[in-house]
mmCIF file of C-alpha atoms in Angstrom:
data_model
loop_
_atom_site.group_PDB
_atom_site.id
_atom_site.type_symbol
_atom_site.label_atom_id
_atom_site.label_comp_id
_atom_site.label_asym_id
_atom_site.label_seq_id
_atom_site.Cartn_x
_atom_site.Cartn_y
_atom_site.Cartn_z
ATOM 1 C CA LEU A 52 -0.018 0.001 -0.054
ATOM 2 C CA ALA A 53 1.722 3.192 -1.256
ATOM 3 C CA LYS A 54 1.044 5.893 1.258
ATOM 4 C CA THR A 55 1.690 9.502 0.413
ATOM 5 C CA THR A 56 2.733 12.467 2.591
ATOM 6 C CA GLN A 57 2.442 16.114 1.485
ATOM 7 C CA PRO A 58 2.287 19.478 3.273
ATOM 8 C CA ILE A 59 -0.910 20.202 4.928
ATOM 9 C CA SER A 60 -0.924 23.852 3.539
ATOM 10 C CA MET A 61 0.928 26.333 1.395
ATOM 11 C CA ASP A 62 0.564 30.029 0.775
ATOM 12 C CA SER A 63 1.646 31.802 -2.374
ATOM 13 C CA TYR A 64 1.120 35.064 -4.314
ATOM 14 C CA GLU A 65 -0.371 35.617 -7.664
ATOM 15 C CA GLY A 66 2.280 35.239 -10.480
ATOM 16 C CA GLN A 67 4.551 33.091 -8.435
ATOM 17 C CA GLU A 68 5.492 29.386 -9.262
ATOM 18 C CA VAL A 69 4.322 26.959 -6.777
ATOM 19 C CA ASN A 70 5.893 23.604 -6.184
ATOM 20 C CA ILE A 71 4.143 20.957 -3.976
ATOM 21 C CA THR A 72 6.227 17.942 -3.095
ATOM 22 C CA CYS A 73 4.693 14.525 -2.242
ATOM 23 C CA SER A 74 6.650 11.539 -0.641
ATOM 24 C CA HIS A 75 5.683 8.081 -1.515
ATOM 25 C CA ASN A 76 8.531 5.887 -0.241
ATOM 26 C CA ASN A 77 6.757 2.616 -0.733
ATOM 27 C CA ILE A 78 5.622 3.144 -4.312
ATOM 28 C CA ALA A 79 5.257 -0.063 -6.267
ATOM 29 C CA THR A 80 6.996 -0.723 -9.574
ATOM 30 C CA ASN A 81 3.720 -0.538 -11.561
ATOM 31 C CA ASP A 82 2.246 2.427 -9.670
ATOM 32 C CA TYR A 83 1.625 5.782 -11.475
ATOM 33 C CA ILE A 84 1.602 9.085 -9.584
ATOM 34 C CA THR A 85 -1.477 11.135 -10.125
ATOM 35 C CA TRP A 86 -2.454 14.720 -8.866
ATOM 36 C CA TYR A 87 -5.958 15.880 -8.416
ATOM 37 C CA GLN A 88 -7.326 19.485 -7.675
ATOM 38 C CA GLN A 89 -10.336 20.189 -5.617
ATOM 39 C CA PHE A 90 -12.150 23.440 -5.334
ATOM 40 C CA PRO A 91 -14.659 23.991 -2.494
ATOM 41 C CA SER A 92 -17.977 22.056 -3.038
ATOM 42 C CA GLN A 93 -16.810 20.381 -6.098
ATOM 43 C CA GLY A 94 -15.439 16.953 -7.000
ATOM 44 C CA PRO A 95 -11.699 16.402 -7.417
ATOM 45 C CA ARG A 96 -10.396 17.088 -10.840
ATOM 46 C CA PHE A 97 -7.535 15.243 -12.494
ATOM 47 C CA ILE A 98 -4.473 17.597 -13.183
ATOM 48 C CA ILE A 99 -1.612 15.383 -14.289
ATOM 49 C CA GLN A 100 -0.210 11.884 -14.112
ATOM 50 C CA GLY A 101 3.229 10.434 -14.519
ATOM 51 C CA TYR A 102 5.409 7.421 -14.048
ATOM 52 C CA LYS A 103 9.022 8.862 -14.179
ATOM 53 C CA THR A 104 10.985 11.859 -15.146
ATOM 54 C CA LYS A 105 8.989 14.780 -16.270
ATOM 55 C CA VAL A 106 5.471 15.318 -17.611
ATOM 56 C CA THR A 107 4.026 18.699 -18.665
ATOM 57 C CA ASN A 108 0.595 19.676 -19.777
ATOM 58 C CA GLU A 109 -1.283 22.922 -20.181
ATOM 59 C CA VAL A 110 -2.017 23.166 -16.412
ATOM 60 C CA ALA A 111 1.087 21.923 -14.590
ATOM 61 C CA SER A 112 4.398 19.997 -14.753
ATOM 62 C CA LEU A 113 5.214 16.896 -12.614
ATOM 63 C CA PHE A 114 8.799 16.033 -11.753
ATOM 64 C CA ILE A 115 9.662 12.569 -10.634
ATOM 65 C CA PRO A 116 13.094 11.596 -9.708
ATOM 66 C CA ALA A 117 14.756 8.343 -10.764
ATOM 67 C CA ASP A 118 13.983 6.542 -7.399
ATOM 68 C CA ARG A 119 10.290 7.579 -7.710
ATOM 69 C CA LYS A 120 9.999 7.991 -3.928
ATOM 70 C CA SER A 121 8.724 11.449 -4.245
ATOM 71 C CA SER A 122 7.242 13.778 -6.869
ATOM 72 C CA THR A 123 6.727 17.560 -7.329
ATOM 73 C CA LEU A 124 3.665 19.157 -8.770
ATOM 74 C CA SER A 125 4.759 22.583 -10.321
ATOM 75 C CA LEU A 126 2.206 25.187 -11.008
ATOM 76 C CA PRO A 127 3.580 28.067 -13.078
ATOM 77 C CA ARG A 128 2.513 31.706 -12.318
ATOM 78 C CA VAL A 129 -0.546 30.787 -9.990
ATOM 79 C CA SER A 130 -3.636 32.981 -9.946
ATOM 80 C CA LEU A 131 -6.319 33.435 -7.366
ATOM 81 C CA SER A 132 -8.361 30.752 -9.033
ATOM 82 C CA ASP A 133 -5.607 28.128 -8.213
ATOM 83 C CA THR A 134 -6.577 28.278 -4.590
ATOM 84 C CA ALA A 135 -7.681 24.705 -3.872
ATOM 85 C CA VAL A 136 -6.710 21.485 -2.284
ATOM 86 C CA TYR A 137 -4.137 19.297 -4.241
ATOM 87 C CA TYR A 138 -3.917 15.636 -3.763
ATOM 88 C CA CYS A 139 -1.093 13.345 -4.639
ATOM 89 C CA LEU A 140 -2.128 9.785 -5.170
ATOM 90 C CA VAL A 141 -0.414 6.537 -6.227
ATOM 91 C CA GLY A 142 -2.256 3.331 -7.338
ATOM 92 C CA ASP A 143 -3.551 1.166 -4.695
ATOM 93 C CA PRO A 144 -3.338 -2.531 -5.634
ATOM 94 C CA LEU A 145 -5.825 -4.929 -4.360
ATOM 95 C CA GLY A 146 -5.067 -8.528 -5.459
ATOM 96 C CA GLY A 147 -4.596 -8.404 -9.137
ATOM 97 C CA GLY A 148 -6.401 -5.206 -9.715
ATOM 98 C CA TYR A 149 -6.087 -1.492 -9.315
ATOM 99 C CA ASN A 150 -9.481 -0.364 -8.815
ATOM 100 C CA LYS A 151 -9.622 2.405 -6.402
ATOM 101 C CA LEU A 152 -7.682 5.524 -5.481
ATOM 102 C CA ILE A 153 -7.118 6.547 -1.846
ATOM 103 C CA PHE A 154 -7.093 10.292 -1.173
ATOM 104 C CA GLY A 155 -4.936 11.672 1.656
ATOM 105 C CA ALA A 156 -5.525 14.903 3.422
ATOM 106 C CA GLY A 157 -4.003 16.870 0.405
ATOM 107 C CA THR A 158 -2.284 20.331 0.378
ATOM 108 C CA ARG A 159 -4.412 23.274 0.801
ATOM 109 C CA LEU A 160 -2.958 26.013 -1.342
ATOM 110 C CA ALA A 161 -3.965 29.545 -0.688
ATOM 111 C CA VAL A 162 -3.120 32.237 -3.402
ATOM 112 C CA HIS A 163 -3.013 35.764 -2.207
ATOM 113 C CA PRO A 164 -3.253 38.967 -4.220
ATOM 114 C CA GLU B 233 -15.483 17.659 -22.434
ATOM 115 C CA PRO B 234 -17.687 14.845 -21.299
ATOM 116 C CA GLU B 235 -18.628 14.894 -17.687
ATOM 117 C CA VAL B 236 -20.248 12.858 -14.970
ATOM 118 C CA THR B 237 -23.624 14.234 -13.909
ATOM 119 C CA GLN B 238 -25.105 13.867 -10.411
ATOM 120 C CA THR B 239 -28.572 14.614 -9.319
ATOM 121 C CA PRO B 240 -29.872 16.048 -6.969
ATOM 122 C CA SER B 241 -27.288 18.685 -6.087
ATOM 123 C CA HIS B 242 -28.807 18.838 -2.589
ATOM 124 C CA GLN B 243 -30.860 16.357 -0.809
ATOM 125 C CA VAL B 244 -32.446 16.844 2.753
ATOM 126 C CA THR B 245 -33.907 13.940 4.495
ATOM 127 C CA GLN B 246 -35.009 12.808 7.915
ATOM 128 C CA MET B 247 -33.082 10.282 9.854
ATOM 129 C CA GLY B 248 -34.145 6.838 9.080
ATOM 130 C CA GLN B 249 -35.331 7.612 5.500
ATOM 131 C CA GLU B 250 -34.083 5.991 2.358
ATOM 132 C CA VAL B 251 -32.293 8.060 -0.105
ATOM 133 C CA ILE B 252 -31.110 7.331 -3.636
ATOM 134 C CA LEU B 253 -28.295 9.395 -5.155
ATOM 135 C CA ARG B 254 -28.139 9.314 -8.915
ATOM 136 C CA CYS B 255 -25.221 9.600 -11.299
ATOM 137 C CA VAL B 256 -24.830 9.350 -14.948
ATOM 138 C CA PRO B 257 -21.159 8.353 -15.614
ATOM 139 C CA ILE B 258 -19.285 9.173 -18.876
ATOM 140 C CA SER B 259 -20.836 7.009 -21.592
ATOM 141 C CA ASN B 260 -17.770 4.799 -22.513
ATOM 142 C CA HIS B 261 -16.397 4.406 -19.075
ATOM 143 C CA LEU B 262 -16.333 1.004 -17.494
ATOM 144 C CA TYR B 263 -15.562 1.562 -13.867
ATOM 145 C CA PHE B 264 -17.824 3.515 -11.474
ATOM 146 C CA TYR B 265 -17.216 4.790 -7.938
ATOM 147 C CA TRP B 266 -18.796 6.510 -5.090
ATOM 148 C CA TYR B 267 -16.730 8.625 -2.668
ATOM 149 C CA ARG B 268 -17.891 10.952 0.093
ATOM 150 C CA GLN B 269 -16.503 13.839 1.833
ATOM 151 C CA ILE B 270 -17.740 14.998 5.230
ATOM 152 C CA LEU B 271 -17.351 18.842 5.684
ATOM 153 C CA GLY B 272 -13.773 19.688 6.274
ATOM 154 C CA GLN B 273 -12.503 16.100 5.953
ATOM 155 C CA LYS B 274 -10.819 14.135 3.250
ATOM 156 C CA VAL B 275 -12.450 12.452 0.368
ATOM 157 C CA GLU B 276 -13.220 8.849 1.421
ATOM 158 C CA PHE B 277 -13.738 5.810 -0.871
ATOM 159 C CA LEU B 278 -16.892 4.076 -0.536
ATOM 160 C CA VAL B 279 -17.306 1.595 -3.447
ATOM 161 C CA SER B 280 -16.069 0.654 -6.839
ATOM 162 C CA PHE B 281 -18.239 -1.122 -9.456
ATOM 163 C CA TYR B 282 -17.334 -2.941 -12.531
ATOM 164 C CA ASN B 283 -19.016 -5.415 -14.933
ATOM 165 C CA ASN B 284 -22.293 -4.987 -12.809
ATOM 166 C CA GLU B 285 -20.897 -5.929 -9.671
ATOM 167 C CA ILE B 286 -19.031 -4.452 -6.691
ATOM 168 C CA SER B 287 -15.197 -4.938 -7.062
ATOM 169 C CA GLU B 288 -14.212 -3.287 -3.901
ATOM 170 C CA LYS B 289 -15.746 -1.620 -0.882
ATOM 171 C CA SER B 290 -14.550 0.237 2.148
ATOM 172 C CA GLU B 291 -15.530 -0.403 5.771
ATOM 173 C CA ILE B 292 -17.842 2.623 5.528
ATOM 174 C CA PHE B 293 -19.935 0.785 2.822
ATOM 175 C CA ASP B 294 -21.919 -1.366 5.298
ATOM 176 C CA ASP B 295 -25.236 -3.163 4.790
ATOM 177 C CA GLN B 296 -27.187 0.051 4.720
ATOM 178 C CA PHE B 297 -25.551 1.039 1.401
ATOM 179 C CA SER B 298 -26.092 -0.467 -1.915
ATOM 180 C CA VAL B 299 -25.279 0.365 -5.533
ATOM 181 C CA GLU B 300 -26.975 -0.409 -8.736
ATOM 182 C CA ARG B 301 -26.723 0.304 -12.400
ATOM 183 C CA PRO B 302 -30.330 -0.108 -13.368
ATOM 184 C CA ASP B 303 -29.778 0.632 -17.018
ATOM 185 C CA GLY B 304 -27.013 1.427 -19.409
ATOM 186 C CA SER B 305 -26.529 4.971 -18.211
ATOM 187 C CA ASN B 306 -27.418 5.435 -14.511
ATOM 188 C CA PHE B 307 -25.423 4.470 -11.454
ATOM 189 C CA THR B 308 -27.117 4.910 -8.069
ATOM 190 C CA LEU B 309 -26.169 4.821 -4.428
ATOM 191 C CA LYS B 310 -28.873 3.904 -2.020
ATOM 192 C CA ILE B 311 -28.661 4.452 1.649
ATOM 193 C CA ARG B 312 -31.466 2.401 3.292
ATOM 194 C CA SER B 313 -31.989 4.043 6.651
ATOM 195 C CA THR B 314 -29.956 7.336 6.917
ATOM 196 C CA LYS B 315 -28.123 8.400 10.106
ATOM 197 C CA LEU B 316 -27.054 11.823 11.096
ATOM 198 C CA GLU B 317 -23.349 10.900 10.355
ATOM 199 C CA ASP B 318 -24.281 10.079 6.798
ATOM 200 C CA SER B 319 -24.463 13.858 6.142
ATOM 201 C CA ALA B 320 -21.759 14.506 3.586
ATOM 202 C CA MET B 321 -21.112 15.360 0.016
ATOM 203 C CA TYR B 322 -21.334 12.351 -2.034
ATOM 204 C CA PHE B 323 -19.264 12.091 -5.258
ATOM 205 C CA CYS B 324 -19.696 9.796 -8.103
ATOM 206 C CA ALA B 325 -16.757 9.094 -10.393
ATOM 207 C CA SER B 326 -16.030 7.019 -13.453
ATOM 208 C CA SER B 327 -12.949 5.849 -15.326
ATOM 209 C CA GLU B 328 -12.105 4.052 -18.549
ATOM 210 C CA ALA B 329 -9.393 1.987 -16.837
ATOM 211 C CA LEU B 330 -9.700 -1.815 -16.685
ATOM 212 C CA PRO B 331 -8.440 -3.769 -13.714
ATOM 213 C CA GLU B 332 -5.129 -4.676 -15.278
ATOM 214 C CA THR B 333 -4.005 -1.017 -15.689
ATOM 215 C CA THR B 334 -2.764 1.274 -12.919
ATOM 216 C CA ASN B 335 -2.902 4.682 -14.678
ATOM 217 C CA GLU B 336 -6.394 5.377 -13.714
ATOM 218 C CA LYS B 337 -7.859 8.731 -14.253
ATOM 219 C CA LEU B 338 -11.081 9.321 -12.430
ATOM 220 C CA PHE B 339 -13.650 11.800 -13.527
ATOM 221 C CA PHE B 340 -15.763 13.165 -10.715
ATOM 222 C CA GLY B 341 -19.178 14.525 -10.679
ATOM 223 C CA SER B 342 -20.049 17.846 -8.851
ATOM 224 C CA GLY B 343 -21.477 15.818 -5.988
ATOM 225 C CA THR B 344 -24.728 15.590 -3.986
ATOM 226 C CA GLN B 345 -24.765 17.371 -0.657
ATOM 227 C CA LEU B 346 -26.718 15.073 1.622
ATOM 228 C CA SER B 347 -28.101 16.619 4.916
ATOM 229 C CA VAL B 348 -29.696 14.210 7.369
ATOM 230 C CA LEU B 349 -31.786 15.896 9.938
#
């Protein structure tokens, strides 16, 4: 069972780059790392997913070192609308299948003007 | 972009009453899930559903909970006799991923806020 650890909260200002690091020391060989974003009173929303090295999309970048024991979500030039809770998840194997994702407490990011 | 639709957005019920929360997953998805989030707490897994049967459930999903896919589009969560502590936001989610893959991407609905009085 790959457990994740991430900071409870972070503060930033508009226009800054924000990096949220997640530790997952027990990640399994076949596990992917996935980040979700959740705004108040909404369901989590997929942001980015990766297995190793670096992944970039229109929203964020994900950096994964060679040992895969951690990952860093990078949000370039945040705005007030990026204020949300960010969850780092890894696959949770049950027997032969991977059929649920377990959310931790997440990182509550507050972006200030 | 396709989305998961949940109805109603808010549901108020009396303790002991039955409620049914409804969800329309994304049409080509094969896996369906229910999660819940008590105010101020983390998102908790309840149940996953694949091929018309429950594939995994948490300890929260006891005998008062049931899920059903009554037709080709709807996915429902029934709480038989609601308790005060069932008050939460309930999220439905769906994914394309099959059991053999690990790179699941879940698409969540906007949730149903259930208030048990």
